[in-house]
Coordinates of C-alpha atoms in Angstrom, one line a residue:
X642 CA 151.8 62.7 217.6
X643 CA 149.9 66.0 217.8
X644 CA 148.3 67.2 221.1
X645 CA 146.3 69.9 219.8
X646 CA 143.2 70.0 221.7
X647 CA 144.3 67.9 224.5
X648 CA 142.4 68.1 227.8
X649 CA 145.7 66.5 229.0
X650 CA 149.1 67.4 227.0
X651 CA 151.3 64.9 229.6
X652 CA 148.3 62.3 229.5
X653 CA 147.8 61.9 225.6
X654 CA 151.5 62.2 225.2
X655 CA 152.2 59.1 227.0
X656 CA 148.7 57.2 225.6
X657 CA 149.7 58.2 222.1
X658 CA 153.8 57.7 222.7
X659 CA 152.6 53.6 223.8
X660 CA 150.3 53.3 220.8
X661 CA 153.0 54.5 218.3
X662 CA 155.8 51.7 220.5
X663 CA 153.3 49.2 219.8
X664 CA 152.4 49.6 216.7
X665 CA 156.2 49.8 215.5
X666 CA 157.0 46.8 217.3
X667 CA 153.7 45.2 215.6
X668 CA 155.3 46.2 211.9
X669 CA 158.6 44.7 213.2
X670 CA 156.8 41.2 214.0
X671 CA 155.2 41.1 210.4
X672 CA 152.1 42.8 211.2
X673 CA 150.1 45.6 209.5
X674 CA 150.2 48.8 210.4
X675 CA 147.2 51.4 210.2
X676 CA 148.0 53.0 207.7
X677 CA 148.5 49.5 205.8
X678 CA 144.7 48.7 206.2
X679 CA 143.1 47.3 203.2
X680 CA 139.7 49.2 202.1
X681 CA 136.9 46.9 201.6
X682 CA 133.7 47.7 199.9
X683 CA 131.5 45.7 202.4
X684 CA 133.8 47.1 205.4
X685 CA 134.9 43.4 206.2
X686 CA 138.7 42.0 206.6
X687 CA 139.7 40.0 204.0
X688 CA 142.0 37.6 203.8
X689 CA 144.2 38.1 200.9
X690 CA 145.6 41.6 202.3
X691 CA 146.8 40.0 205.4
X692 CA 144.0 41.0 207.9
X693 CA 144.8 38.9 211.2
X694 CA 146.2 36.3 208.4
X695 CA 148.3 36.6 206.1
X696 CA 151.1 39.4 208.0
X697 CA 153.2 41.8 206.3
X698 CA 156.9 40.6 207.4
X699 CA 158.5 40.6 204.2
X700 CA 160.7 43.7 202.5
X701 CA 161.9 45.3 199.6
X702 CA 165.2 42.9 199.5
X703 CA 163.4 39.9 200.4
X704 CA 161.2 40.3 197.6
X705 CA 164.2 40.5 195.1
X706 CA 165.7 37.6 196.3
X707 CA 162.8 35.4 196.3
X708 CA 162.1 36.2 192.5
X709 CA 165.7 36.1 192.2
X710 CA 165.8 32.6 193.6
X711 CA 162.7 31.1 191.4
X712 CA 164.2 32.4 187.8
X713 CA 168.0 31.9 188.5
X714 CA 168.6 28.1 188.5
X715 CA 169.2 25.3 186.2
X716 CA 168.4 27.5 183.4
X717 CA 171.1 30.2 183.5
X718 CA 173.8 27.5 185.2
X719 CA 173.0 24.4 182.4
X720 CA 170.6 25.7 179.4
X721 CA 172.9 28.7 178.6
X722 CA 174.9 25.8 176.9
X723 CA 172.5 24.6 174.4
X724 CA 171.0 28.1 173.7
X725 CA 174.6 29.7 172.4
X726 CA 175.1 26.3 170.8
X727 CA 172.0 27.1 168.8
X728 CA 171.7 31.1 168.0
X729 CA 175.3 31.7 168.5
X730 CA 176.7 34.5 170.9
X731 CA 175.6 37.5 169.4
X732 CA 172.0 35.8 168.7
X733 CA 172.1 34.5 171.8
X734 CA 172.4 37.7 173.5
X735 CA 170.3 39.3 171.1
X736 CA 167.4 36.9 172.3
X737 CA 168.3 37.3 175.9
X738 CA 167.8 41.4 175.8
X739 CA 164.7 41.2 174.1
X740 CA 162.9 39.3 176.2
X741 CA 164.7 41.5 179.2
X742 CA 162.6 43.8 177.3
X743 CA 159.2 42.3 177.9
X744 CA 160.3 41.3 181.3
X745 CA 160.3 45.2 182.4
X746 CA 156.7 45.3 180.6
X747 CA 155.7 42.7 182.2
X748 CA 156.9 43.6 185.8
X749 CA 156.0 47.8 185.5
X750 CA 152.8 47.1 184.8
X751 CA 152.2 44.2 187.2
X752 CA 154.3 46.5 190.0
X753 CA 152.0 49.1 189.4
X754 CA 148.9 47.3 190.2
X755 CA 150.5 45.1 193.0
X756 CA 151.4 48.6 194.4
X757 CA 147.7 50.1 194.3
X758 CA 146.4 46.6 195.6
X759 CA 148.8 44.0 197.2
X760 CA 147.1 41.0 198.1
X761 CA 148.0 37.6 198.0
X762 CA 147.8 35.3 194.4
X763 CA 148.4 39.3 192.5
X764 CA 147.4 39.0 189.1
X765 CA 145.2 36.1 189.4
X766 CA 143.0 38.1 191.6
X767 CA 143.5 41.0 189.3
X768 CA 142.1 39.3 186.1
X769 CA 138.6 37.6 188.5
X770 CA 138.3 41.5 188.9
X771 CA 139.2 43.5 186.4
X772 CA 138.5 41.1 183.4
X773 CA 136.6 37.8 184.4
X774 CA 136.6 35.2 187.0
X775 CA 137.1 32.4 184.2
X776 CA 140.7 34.2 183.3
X777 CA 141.9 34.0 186.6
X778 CA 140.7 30.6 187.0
X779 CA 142.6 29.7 184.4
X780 CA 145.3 31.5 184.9
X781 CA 145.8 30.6 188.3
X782 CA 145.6 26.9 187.9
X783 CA 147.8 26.9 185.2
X784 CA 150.4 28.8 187.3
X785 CA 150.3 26.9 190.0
X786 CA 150.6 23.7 188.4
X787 CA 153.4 25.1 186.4
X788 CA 155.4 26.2 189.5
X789 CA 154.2 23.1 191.8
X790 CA 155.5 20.1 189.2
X791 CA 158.5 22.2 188.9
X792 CA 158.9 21.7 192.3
X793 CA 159.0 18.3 191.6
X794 CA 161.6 18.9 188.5
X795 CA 164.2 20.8 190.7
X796 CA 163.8 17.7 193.9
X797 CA 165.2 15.4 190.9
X798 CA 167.5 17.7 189.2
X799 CA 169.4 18.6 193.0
X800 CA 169.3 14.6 193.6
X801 CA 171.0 13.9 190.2
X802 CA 173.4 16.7 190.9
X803 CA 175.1 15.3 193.7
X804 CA 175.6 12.0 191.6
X805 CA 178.1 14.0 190.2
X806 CA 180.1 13.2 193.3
X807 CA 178.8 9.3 193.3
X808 CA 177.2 7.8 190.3
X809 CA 176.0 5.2 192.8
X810 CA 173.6 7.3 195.3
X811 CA 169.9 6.3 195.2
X812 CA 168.3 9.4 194.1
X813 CA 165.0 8.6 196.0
X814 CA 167.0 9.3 199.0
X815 CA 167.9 13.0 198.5
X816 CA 164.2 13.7 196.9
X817 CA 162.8 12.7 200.3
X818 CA 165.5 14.5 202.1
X819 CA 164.8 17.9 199.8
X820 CA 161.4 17.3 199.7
X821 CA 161.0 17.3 204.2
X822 CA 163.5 20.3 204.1
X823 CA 161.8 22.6 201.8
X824 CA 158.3 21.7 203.3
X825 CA 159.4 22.7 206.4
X826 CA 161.5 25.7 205.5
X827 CA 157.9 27.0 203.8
X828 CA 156.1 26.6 207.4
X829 CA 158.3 29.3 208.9
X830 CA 157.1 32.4 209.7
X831 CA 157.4 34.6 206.2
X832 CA 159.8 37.1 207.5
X833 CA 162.2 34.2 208.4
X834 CA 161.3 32.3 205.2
X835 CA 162.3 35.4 203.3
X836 CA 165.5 35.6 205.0
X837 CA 166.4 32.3 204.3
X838 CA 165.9 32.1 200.9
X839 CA 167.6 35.9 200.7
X840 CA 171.1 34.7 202.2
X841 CA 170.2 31.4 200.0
X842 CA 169.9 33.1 196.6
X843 CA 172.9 35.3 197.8
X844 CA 174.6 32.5 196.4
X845 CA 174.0 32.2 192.9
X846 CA 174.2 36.1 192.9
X847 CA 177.7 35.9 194.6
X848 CA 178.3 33.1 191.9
X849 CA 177.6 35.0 189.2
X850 CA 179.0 38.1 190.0
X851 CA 182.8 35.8 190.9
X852 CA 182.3 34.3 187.1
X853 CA 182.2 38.0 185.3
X854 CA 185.4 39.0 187.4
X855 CA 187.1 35.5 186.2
X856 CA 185.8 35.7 182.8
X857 CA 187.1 39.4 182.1
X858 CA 190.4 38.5 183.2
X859 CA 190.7 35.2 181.1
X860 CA 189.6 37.3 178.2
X861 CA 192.5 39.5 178.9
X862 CA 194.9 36.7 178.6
X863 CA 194.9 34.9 182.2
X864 CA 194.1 31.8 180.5
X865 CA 196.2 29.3 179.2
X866 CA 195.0 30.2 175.2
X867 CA 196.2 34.0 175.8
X868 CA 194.2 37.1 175.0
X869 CA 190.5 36.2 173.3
X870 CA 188.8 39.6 172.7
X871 CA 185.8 39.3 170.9
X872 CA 187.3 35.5 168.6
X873 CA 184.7 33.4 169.2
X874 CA 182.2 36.1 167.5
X875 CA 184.4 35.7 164.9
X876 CA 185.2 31.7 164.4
X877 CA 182.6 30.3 164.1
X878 CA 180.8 33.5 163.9
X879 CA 178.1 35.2 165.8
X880 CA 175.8 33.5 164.6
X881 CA 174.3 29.5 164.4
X882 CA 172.7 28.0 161.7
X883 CA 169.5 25.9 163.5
X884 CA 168.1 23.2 161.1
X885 CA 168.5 24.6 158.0
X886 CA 171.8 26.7 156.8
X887 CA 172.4 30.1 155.9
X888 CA 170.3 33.3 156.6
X889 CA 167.2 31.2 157.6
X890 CA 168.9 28.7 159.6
X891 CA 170.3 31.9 162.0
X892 CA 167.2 33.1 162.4
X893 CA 165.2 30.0 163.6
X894 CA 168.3 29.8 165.8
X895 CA 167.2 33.1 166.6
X896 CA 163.9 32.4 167.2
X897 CA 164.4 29.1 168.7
X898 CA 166.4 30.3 171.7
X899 CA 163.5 33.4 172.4
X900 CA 160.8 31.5 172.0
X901 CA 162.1 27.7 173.9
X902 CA 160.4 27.5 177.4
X903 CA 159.9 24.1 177.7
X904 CA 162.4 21.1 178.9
X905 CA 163.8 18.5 176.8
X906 CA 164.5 15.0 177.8
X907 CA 166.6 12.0 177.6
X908 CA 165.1 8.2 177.9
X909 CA 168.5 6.8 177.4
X910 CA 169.3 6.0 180.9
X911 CA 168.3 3.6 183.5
X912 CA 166.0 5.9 185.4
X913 CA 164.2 8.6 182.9
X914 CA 165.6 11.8 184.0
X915 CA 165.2 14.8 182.7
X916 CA 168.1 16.3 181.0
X917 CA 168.1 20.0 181.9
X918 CA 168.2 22.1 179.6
X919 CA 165.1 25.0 179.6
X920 CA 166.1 27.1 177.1
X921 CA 167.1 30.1 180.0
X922 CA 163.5 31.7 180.7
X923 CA 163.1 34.8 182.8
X924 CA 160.1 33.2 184.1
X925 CA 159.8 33.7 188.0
X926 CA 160.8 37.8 187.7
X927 CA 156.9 38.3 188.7
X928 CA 157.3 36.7 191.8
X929 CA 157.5 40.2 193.0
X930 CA 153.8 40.3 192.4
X931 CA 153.0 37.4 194.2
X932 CA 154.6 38.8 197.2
X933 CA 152.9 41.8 197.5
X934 CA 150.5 40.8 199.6
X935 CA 153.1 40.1 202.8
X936 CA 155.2 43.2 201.9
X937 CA 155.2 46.0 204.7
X938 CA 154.8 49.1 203.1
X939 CA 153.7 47.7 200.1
X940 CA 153.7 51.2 198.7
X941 CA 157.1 52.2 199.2
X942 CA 158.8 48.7 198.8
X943 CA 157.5 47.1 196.1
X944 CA 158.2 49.5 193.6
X945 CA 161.6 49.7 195.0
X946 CA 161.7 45.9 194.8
X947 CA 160.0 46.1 191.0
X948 CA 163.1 48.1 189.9
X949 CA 166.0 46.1 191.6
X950 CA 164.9 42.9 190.8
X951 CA 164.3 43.8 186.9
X952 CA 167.6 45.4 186.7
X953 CA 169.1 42.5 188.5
X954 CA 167.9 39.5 187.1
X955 CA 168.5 40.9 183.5
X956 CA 172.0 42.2 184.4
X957 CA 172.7 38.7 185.6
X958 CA 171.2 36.8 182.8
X959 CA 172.6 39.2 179.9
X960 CA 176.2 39.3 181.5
X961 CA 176.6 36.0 182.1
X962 CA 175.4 35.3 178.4
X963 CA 177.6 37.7 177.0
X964 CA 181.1 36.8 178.8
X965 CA 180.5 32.7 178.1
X966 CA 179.7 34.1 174.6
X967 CA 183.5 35.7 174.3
X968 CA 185.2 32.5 176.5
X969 CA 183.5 29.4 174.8
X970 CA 182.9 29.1 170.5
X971 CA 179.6 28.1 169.7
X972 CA 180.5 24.8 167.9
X973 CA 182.5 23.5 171.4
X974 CA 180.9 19.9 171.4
X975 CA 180.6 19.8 175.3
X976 CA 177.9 22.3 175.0
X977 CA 175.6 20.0 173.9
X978 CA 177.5 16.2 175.8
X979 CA 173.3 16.0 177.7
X980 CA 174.7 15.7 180.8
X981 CA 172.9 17.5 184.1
X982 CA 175.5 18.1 186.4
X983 CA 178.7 20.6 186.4
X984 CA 180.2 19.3 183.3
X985 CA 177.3 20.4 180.6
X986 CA 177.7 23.9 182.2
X987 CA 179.0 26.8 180.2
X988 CA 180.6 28.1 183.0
X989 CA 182.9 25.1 183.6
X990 CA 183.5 24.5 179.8
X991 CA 184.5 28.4 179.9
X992 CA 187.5 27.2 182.8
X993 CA 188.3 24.4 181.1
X994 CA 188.9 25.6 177.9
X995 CA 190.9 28.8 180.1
X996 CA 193.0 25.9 181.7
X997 CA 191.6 26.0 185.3
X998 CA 190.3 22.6 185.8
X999 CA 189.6 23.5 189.8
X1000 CA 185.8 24.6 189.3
X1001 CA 183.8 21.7 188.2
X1002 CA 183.3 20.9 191.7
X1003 CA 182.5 24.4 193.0
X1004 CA 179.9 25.0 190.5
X1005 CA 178.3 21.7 190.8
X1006 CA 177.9 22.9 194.9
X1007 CA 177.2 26.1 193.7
X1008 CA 174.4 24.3 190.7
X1009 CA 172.9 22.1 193.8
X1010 CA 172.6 25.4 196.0
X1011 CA 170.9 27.0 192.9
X1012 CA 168.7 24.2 192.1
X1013 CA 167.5 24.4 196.0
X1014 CA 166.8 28.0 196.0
X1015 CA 164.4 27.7 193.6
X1016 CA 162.7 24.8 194.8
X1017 CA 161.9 26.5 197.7
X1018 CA 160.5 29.4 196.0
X1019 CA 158.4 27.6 194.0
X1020 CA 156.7 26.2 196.8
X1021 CA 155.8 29.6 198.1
X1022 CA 154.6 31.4 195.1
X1023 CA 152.3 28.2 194.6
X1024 CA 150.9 28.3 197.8
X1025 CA 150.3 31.8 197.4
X1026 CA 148.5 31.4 194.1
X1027 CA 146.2 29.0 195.7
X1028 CA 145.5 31.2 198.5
X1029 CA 144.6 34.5 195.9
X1030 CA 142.4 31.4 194.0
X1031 CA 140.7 30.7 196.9
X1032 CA 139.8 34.4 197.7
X1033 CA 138.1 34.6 194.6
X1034 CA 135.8 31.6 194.8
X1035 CA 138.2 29.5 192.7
X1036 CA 139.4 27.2 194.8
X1037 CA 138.2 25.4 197.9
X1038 CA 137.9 28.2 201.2
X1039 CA 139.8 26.2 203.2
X1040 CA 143.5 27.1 200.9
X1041 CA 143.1 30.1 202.9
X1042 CA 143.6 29.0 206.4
X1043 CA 146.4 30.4 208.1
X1044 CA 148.7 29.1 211.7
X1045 CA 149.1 32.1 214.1
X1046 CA 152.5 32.6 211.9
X1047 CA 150.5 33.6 209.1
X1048 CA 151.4 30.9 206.9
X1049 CA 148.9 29.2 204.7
X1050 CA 148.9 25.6 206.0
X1051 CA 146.9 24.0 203.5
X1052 CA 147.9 25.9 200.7
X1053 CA 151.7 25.2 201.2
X1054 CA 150.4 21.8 202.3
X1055 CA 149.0 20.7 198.8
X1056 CA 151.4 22.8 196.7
X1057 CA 154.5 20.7 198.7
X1058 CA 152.3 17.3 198.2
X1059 CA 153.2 17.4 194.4
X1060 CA 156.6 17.4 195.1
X1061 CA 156.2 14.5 195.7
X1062 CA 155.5 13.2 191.7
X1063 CA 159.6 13.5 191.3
X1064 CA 159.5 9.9 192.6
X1065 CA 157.7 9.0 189.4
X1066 CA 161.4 9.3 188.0
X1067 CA 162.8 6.3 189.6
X1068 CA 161.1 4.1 187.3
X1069 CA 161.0 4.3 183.5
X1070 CA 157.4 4.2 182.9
X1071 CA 156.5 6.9 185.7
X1072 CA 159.1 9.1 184.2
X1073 CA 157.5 9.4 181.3
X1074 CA 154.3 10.5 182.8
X1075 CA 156.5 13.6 184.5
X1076 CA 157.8 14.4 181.4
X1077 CA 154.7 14.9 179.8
X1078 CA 153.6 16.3 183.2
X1079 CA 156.0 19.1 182.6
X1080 CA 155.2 19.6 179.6
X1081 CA 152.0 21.3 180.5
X1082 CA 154.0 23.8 182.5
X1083 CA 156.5 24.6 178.8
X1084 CA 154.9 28.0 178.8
X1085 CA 152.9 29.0 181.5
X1086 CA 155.1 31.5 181.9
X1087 CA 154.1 33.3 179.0
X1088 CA 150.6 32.7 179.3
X1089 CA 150.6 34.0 183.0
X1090 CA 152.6 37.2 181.1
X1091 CA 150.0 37.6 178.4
X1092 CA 147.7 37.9 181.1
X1093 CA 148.9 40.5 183.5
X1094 CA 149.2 42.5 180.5
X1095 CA 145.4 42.1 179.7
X1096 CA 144.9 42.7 183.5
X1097 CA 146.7 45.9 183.3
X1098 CA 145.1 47.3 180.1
X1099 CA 141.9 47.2 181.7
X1100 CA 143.2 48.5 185.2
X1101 CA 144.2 51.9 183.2
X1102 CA 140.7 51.5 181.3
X1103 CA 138.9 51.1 184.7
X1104 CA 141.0 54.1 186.0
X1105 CA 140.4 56.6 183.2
X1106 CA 136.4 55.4 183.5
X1107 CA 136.6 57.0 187.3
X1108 CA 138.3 59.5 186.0
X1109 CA 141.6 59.1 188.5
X1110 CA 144.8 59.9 187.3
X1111 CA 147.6 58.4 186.9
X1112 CA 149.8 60.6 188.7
X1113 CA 147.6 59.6 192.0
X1114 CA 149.0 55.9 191.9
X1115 CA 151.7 55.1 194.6
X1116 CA 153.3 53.9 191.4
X1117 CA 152.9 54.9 187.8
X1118 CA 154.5 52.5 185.2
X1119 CA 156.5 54.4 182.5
X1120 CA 155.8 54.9 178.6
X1121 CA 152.3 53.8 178.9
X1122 CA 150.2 52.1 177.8
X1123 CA 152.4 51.5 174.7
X1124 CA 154.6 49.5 177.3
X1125 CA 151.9 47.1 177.9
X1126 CA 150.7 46.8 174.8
X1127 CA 154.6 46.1 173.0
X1128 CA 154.3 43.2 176.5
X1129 CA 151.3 41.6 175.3
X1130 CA 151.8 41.5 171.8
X1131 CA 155.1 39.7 171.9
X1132 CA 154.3 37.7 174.4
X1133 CA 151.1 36.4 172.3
X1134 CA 153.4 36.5 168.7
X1135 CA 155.7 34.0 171.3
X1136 CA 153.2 31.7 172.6
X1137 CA 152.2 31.3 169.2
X1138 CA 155.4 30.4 167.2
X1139 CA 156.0 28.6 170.8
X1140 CA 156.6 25.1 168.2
X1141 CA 157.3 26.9 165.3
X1142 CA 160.3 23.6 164.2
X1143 CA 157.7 21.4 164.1
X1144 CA 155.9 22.5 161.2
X1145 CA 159.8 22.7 160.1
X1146 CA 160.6 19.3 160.5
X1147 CA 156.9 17.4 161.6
X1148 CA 156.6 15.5 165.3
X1149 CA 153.1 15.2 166.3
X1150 CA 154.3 14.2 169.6
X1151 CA 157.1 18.0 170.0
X1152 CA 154.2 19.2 168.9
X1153 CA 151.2 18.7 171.4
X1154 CA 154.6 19.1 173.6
X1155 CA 155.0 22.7 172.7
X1156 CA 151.2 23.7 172.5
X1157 CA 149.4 21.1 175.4
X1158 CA 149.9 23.9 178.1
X1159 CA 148.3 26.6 175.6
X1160 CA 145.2 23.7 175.2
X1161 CA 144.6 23.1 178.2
X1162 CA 144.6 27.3 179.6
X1163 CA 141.4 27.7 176.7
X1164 CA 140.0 24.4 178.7
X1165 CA 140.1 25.3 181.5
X1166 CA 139.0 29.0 180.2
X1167 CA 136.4 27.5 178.2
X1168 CA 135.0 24.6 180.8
X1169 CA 134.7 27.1 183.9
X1170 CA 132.9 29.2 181.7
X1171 CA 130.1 26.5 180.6
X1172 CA 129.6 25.5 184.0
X1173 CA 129.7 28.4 185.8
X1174 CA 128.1 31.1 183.2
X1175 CA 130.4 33.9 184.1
X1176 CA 130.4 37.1 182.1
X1177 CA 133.2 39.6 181.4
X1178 CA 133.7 42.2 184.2
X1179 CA 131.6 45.3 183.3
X1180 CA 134.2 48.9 182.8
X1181 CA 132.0 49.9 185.8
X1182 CA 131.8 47.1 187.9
X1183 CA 135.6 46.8 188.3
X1184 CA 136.7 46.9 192.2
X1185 CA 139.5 48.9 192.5
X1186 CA 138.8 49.6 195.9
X1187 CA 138.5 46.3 197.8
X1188 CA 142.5 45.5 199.9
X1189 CA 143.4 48.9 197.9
X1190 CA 146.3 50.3 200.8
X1191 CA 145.7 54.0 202.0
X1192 CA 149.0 56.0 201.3

């Protein structure tokens, strides 16, 4: 408040005190502030920045926990089984840092362009931009298909989880339970959305943490087989032979467990269900992005939530990998038994083998709570990819629609609707159709990561050709651009040796499995290219002022 100038000191005091009480109770509610606003280039609101829409109610820690909640599931809890069965501990871990590695490429450089312009959808708005409209078409779609069947995925993996109690519940019943729960929960206003799903991933995180504390003290000699120390990296080794033995047969081990994304499955019971096990992906860490565009104070809290949610999610994926490396031998047969509930999880095996047979139960609640957490973030990062397609003339206007809550109605709407394929699983012949269903989705991920690298290379480019610096961004990204570039190359070298054991040992059918969702990105590249004739984005026609936040 300054009253320079003031015809009346008492009389502006009080006008400007009520402004500044409104406007903080505004903020409170989920609202922008002023100094929020978005700058257009045609002076209009737009949607994606939350103008009278979408509203600013989520913070820094909500943020974490959501991309907390869509990468920590099924993965970490069930697929950490098969992946030390096949590299081993040490190449297991070995995998798991790397790719931590190109997680914090991939999430500086997307944090420091969600920071300069936070909308809604992120980097599929960023590469209609800064690259061309056909990238973020198919980008976006890809994405959102990749995140909306998994939706589906974890509705039939929490249903098959709780048949761990009774073998005799009818899964259809707790897919349409989940399925009206999580629909619902996504209607909410987004600042009590965000809370839920915080106190909701608080679980798994609580889980985790509970695990490293037992684990350490089993290794010590709490456990029924005495001290272990650093054994099972001795017998039988740190490393697995993968299809062929010695040297070689490490490495594709190796290589296997870094490049796996997709989902393997199991036709040989009555239903086709999948059997769980993604080989763990860190896929959902740029969730952060996709948040930006409801985050008050964009400027200060993303990059706060950028560099808490990195160093968490790794920290929780690398730990756990390395202390059920030091409790539970590679070769342990139950490792690899195919089952989906508490019993194929390295975490029980690890009790188990310590002598604590009380925790199959708790981490099959703990599993279903996990499972949950990140179905209901994957309903709101697809809906919010739909609404940043929509902004760009990608997808029908209409995804953009919002309830006097801010929440996109019809994008949550038809993102929740495909939920509903994990019915498809109560019969044999529909499951297969998910299963190849989700097979388009094996490595979105790394697709959408490629991509947000691309976006960022030209972000700098389109910075340096208006000659702003760096050091003027709310948020610079360190060590670049040979950050980005390290991103994008490995990401590419990944997507590309994706099926690498089927030119090993031939399967025409693992492999349009392990390339069909790198097909059909160049179709849908390629097709909404023909028909719409678009061009690459000129250096100088780049918008890098349109929902940009004053700071």
């Amino acid at each position: 408040m300054d009253p320079t100038g003031s015809r009346d000191i008492f009389g502006n005091a009080v006008v400007e005190c009520s402004l500044e009480l409104v406007m903080d109770l505004s903020i409170r509610g989920g609202e922008k502030s002023p100094e929020e606003g978005s700058l257009s280039a045609n002076g209009q609101k737009d949607v994606e920045a939350g103008d009278d829409q979408l509203h600013r109610g989520l913070q820094s820690y909500h943020l974490q926990f959501i991309a907390i909640g869509g990468t920590v599931g099924t993965g970490l809890f069930l697929g950490s089984g098969e992946a030390l069965a096949t590299a081993g501990p040490v190449g297991c871990l070995i995998a798991f840092i790397f790719v931590g590695s190109i997680v914090f490429s991939i999430m500086t450089s997307l944090g420091e362009m969600a920071t300069f312009i936070p909308v809604a959808g992120s980097f599929t708005v960023y590469a209609s931009r800064f690259v061309d409209r056909s990238l973020g078409f198919a980008m976006g779609w890809i994405y959102w298909f990749s995140w909306s069947v998994t939706f589906a995925l974890e509705l039939v993996a929490a249903s098959v989880i709780i048949q761990y109690w009774d073998a005799n519940i009818n899964i259809g019943i707790f897919i349409a339970i989940f399925w009206a729960v999580f629909t619902a929960t996504n209607f909410l206003p987004i600042r009590h959305f965000g809370t839920f799903e915080m106190w909701f991933s608080s679980i798994k995180v609580i889980t985790i943490i509970g695990f490293i504390i037992f684990a350490i003290c089993i290794d010590a000699g709490a456990g029924d087989k005495g001290y272990l120390g650093f054994h099972a990296w001795v017998n039988p080794g740190p490393f697995a032979e993968y299809i062929t033995n010695g040297d070689s047969g490490k490495f594709i081990g190796f290589w296997s467990v870094l490049v796996t994304a997709g989902f393997r499955f199991d036709t040989s019971t009555i239903f086709f269900l999948p059997t769980i096990f993604p080989q763990i992906s860190y896929q959902g860490a740029e969730l952060v992005g996709i948040g930006a565009g409801e985050t008050h104070d964009p400027v200060k809290n993303v990059p706060k939530a950028i560099r808490w949610t990195f160093w968490g999610i790794v920290s929780l994926f690398v730990a756990t990998i390395f202390f059920v490396g030091l409790l539970v031998p590679s070769d342990t047969k139950e490792l690899l038994i195919g089952t989906t509930d508490a019993s194929a999880s390295p975490l029980v095996i690890a009790a188990n083998l310590a002598g604590v047979p009380v925790l199959p139960h708790i981490i099959n609640a703990v599993l279903l709570t996990a499972v949950l957490s990140a179905a209901n973030s994957n309903v709101y990062s697809g809906s919010r990819i739909l609404v940043g397609l929509a902004t760009e003339h990608n997808a029908p206007a209409f995804l953009t629609r919002t309830n006097r809550y801010g929440t996109p109605y019809f994008a949550v709407g038809l993102t929740s609707a495909i939920g509903l394929l994990a019915f498809l699983n109560l019969s044999e012949n529909g499951g297969n159709v998910f299963g190849w269903l989700l097979n388009i989705t094996a490595i979105a991920g790394f697709i959408t990561w490629s991509c947000i690298s691309v976006c960022h290379l030209r972000f700098m480019k389109a910075l340096e050709f208006r000659g702003m610096s760096r050091k003027e961004l709310p948020y610079a990204a360190p060590l670049q651009p040979y950050t980005t570039w390290f991103g994008l190359f490995f990401c590419v070298l990944i997507l590309l040796t994706n099926g690498f054991t089927v030119f090993i040992e031939w399967s025409t059918s693992d492999f349009f499995a392990a390339y069909v969702s790198l097909i059909l990105f160049i179709v849908l590249f390629v097709g909404h290219k023909l028909v719409f004739w678009t061009k690459p984005v000129r250096i100088a026609d780049v918008d890098l002022d349109r929902d940009r936040v004053k700071h």
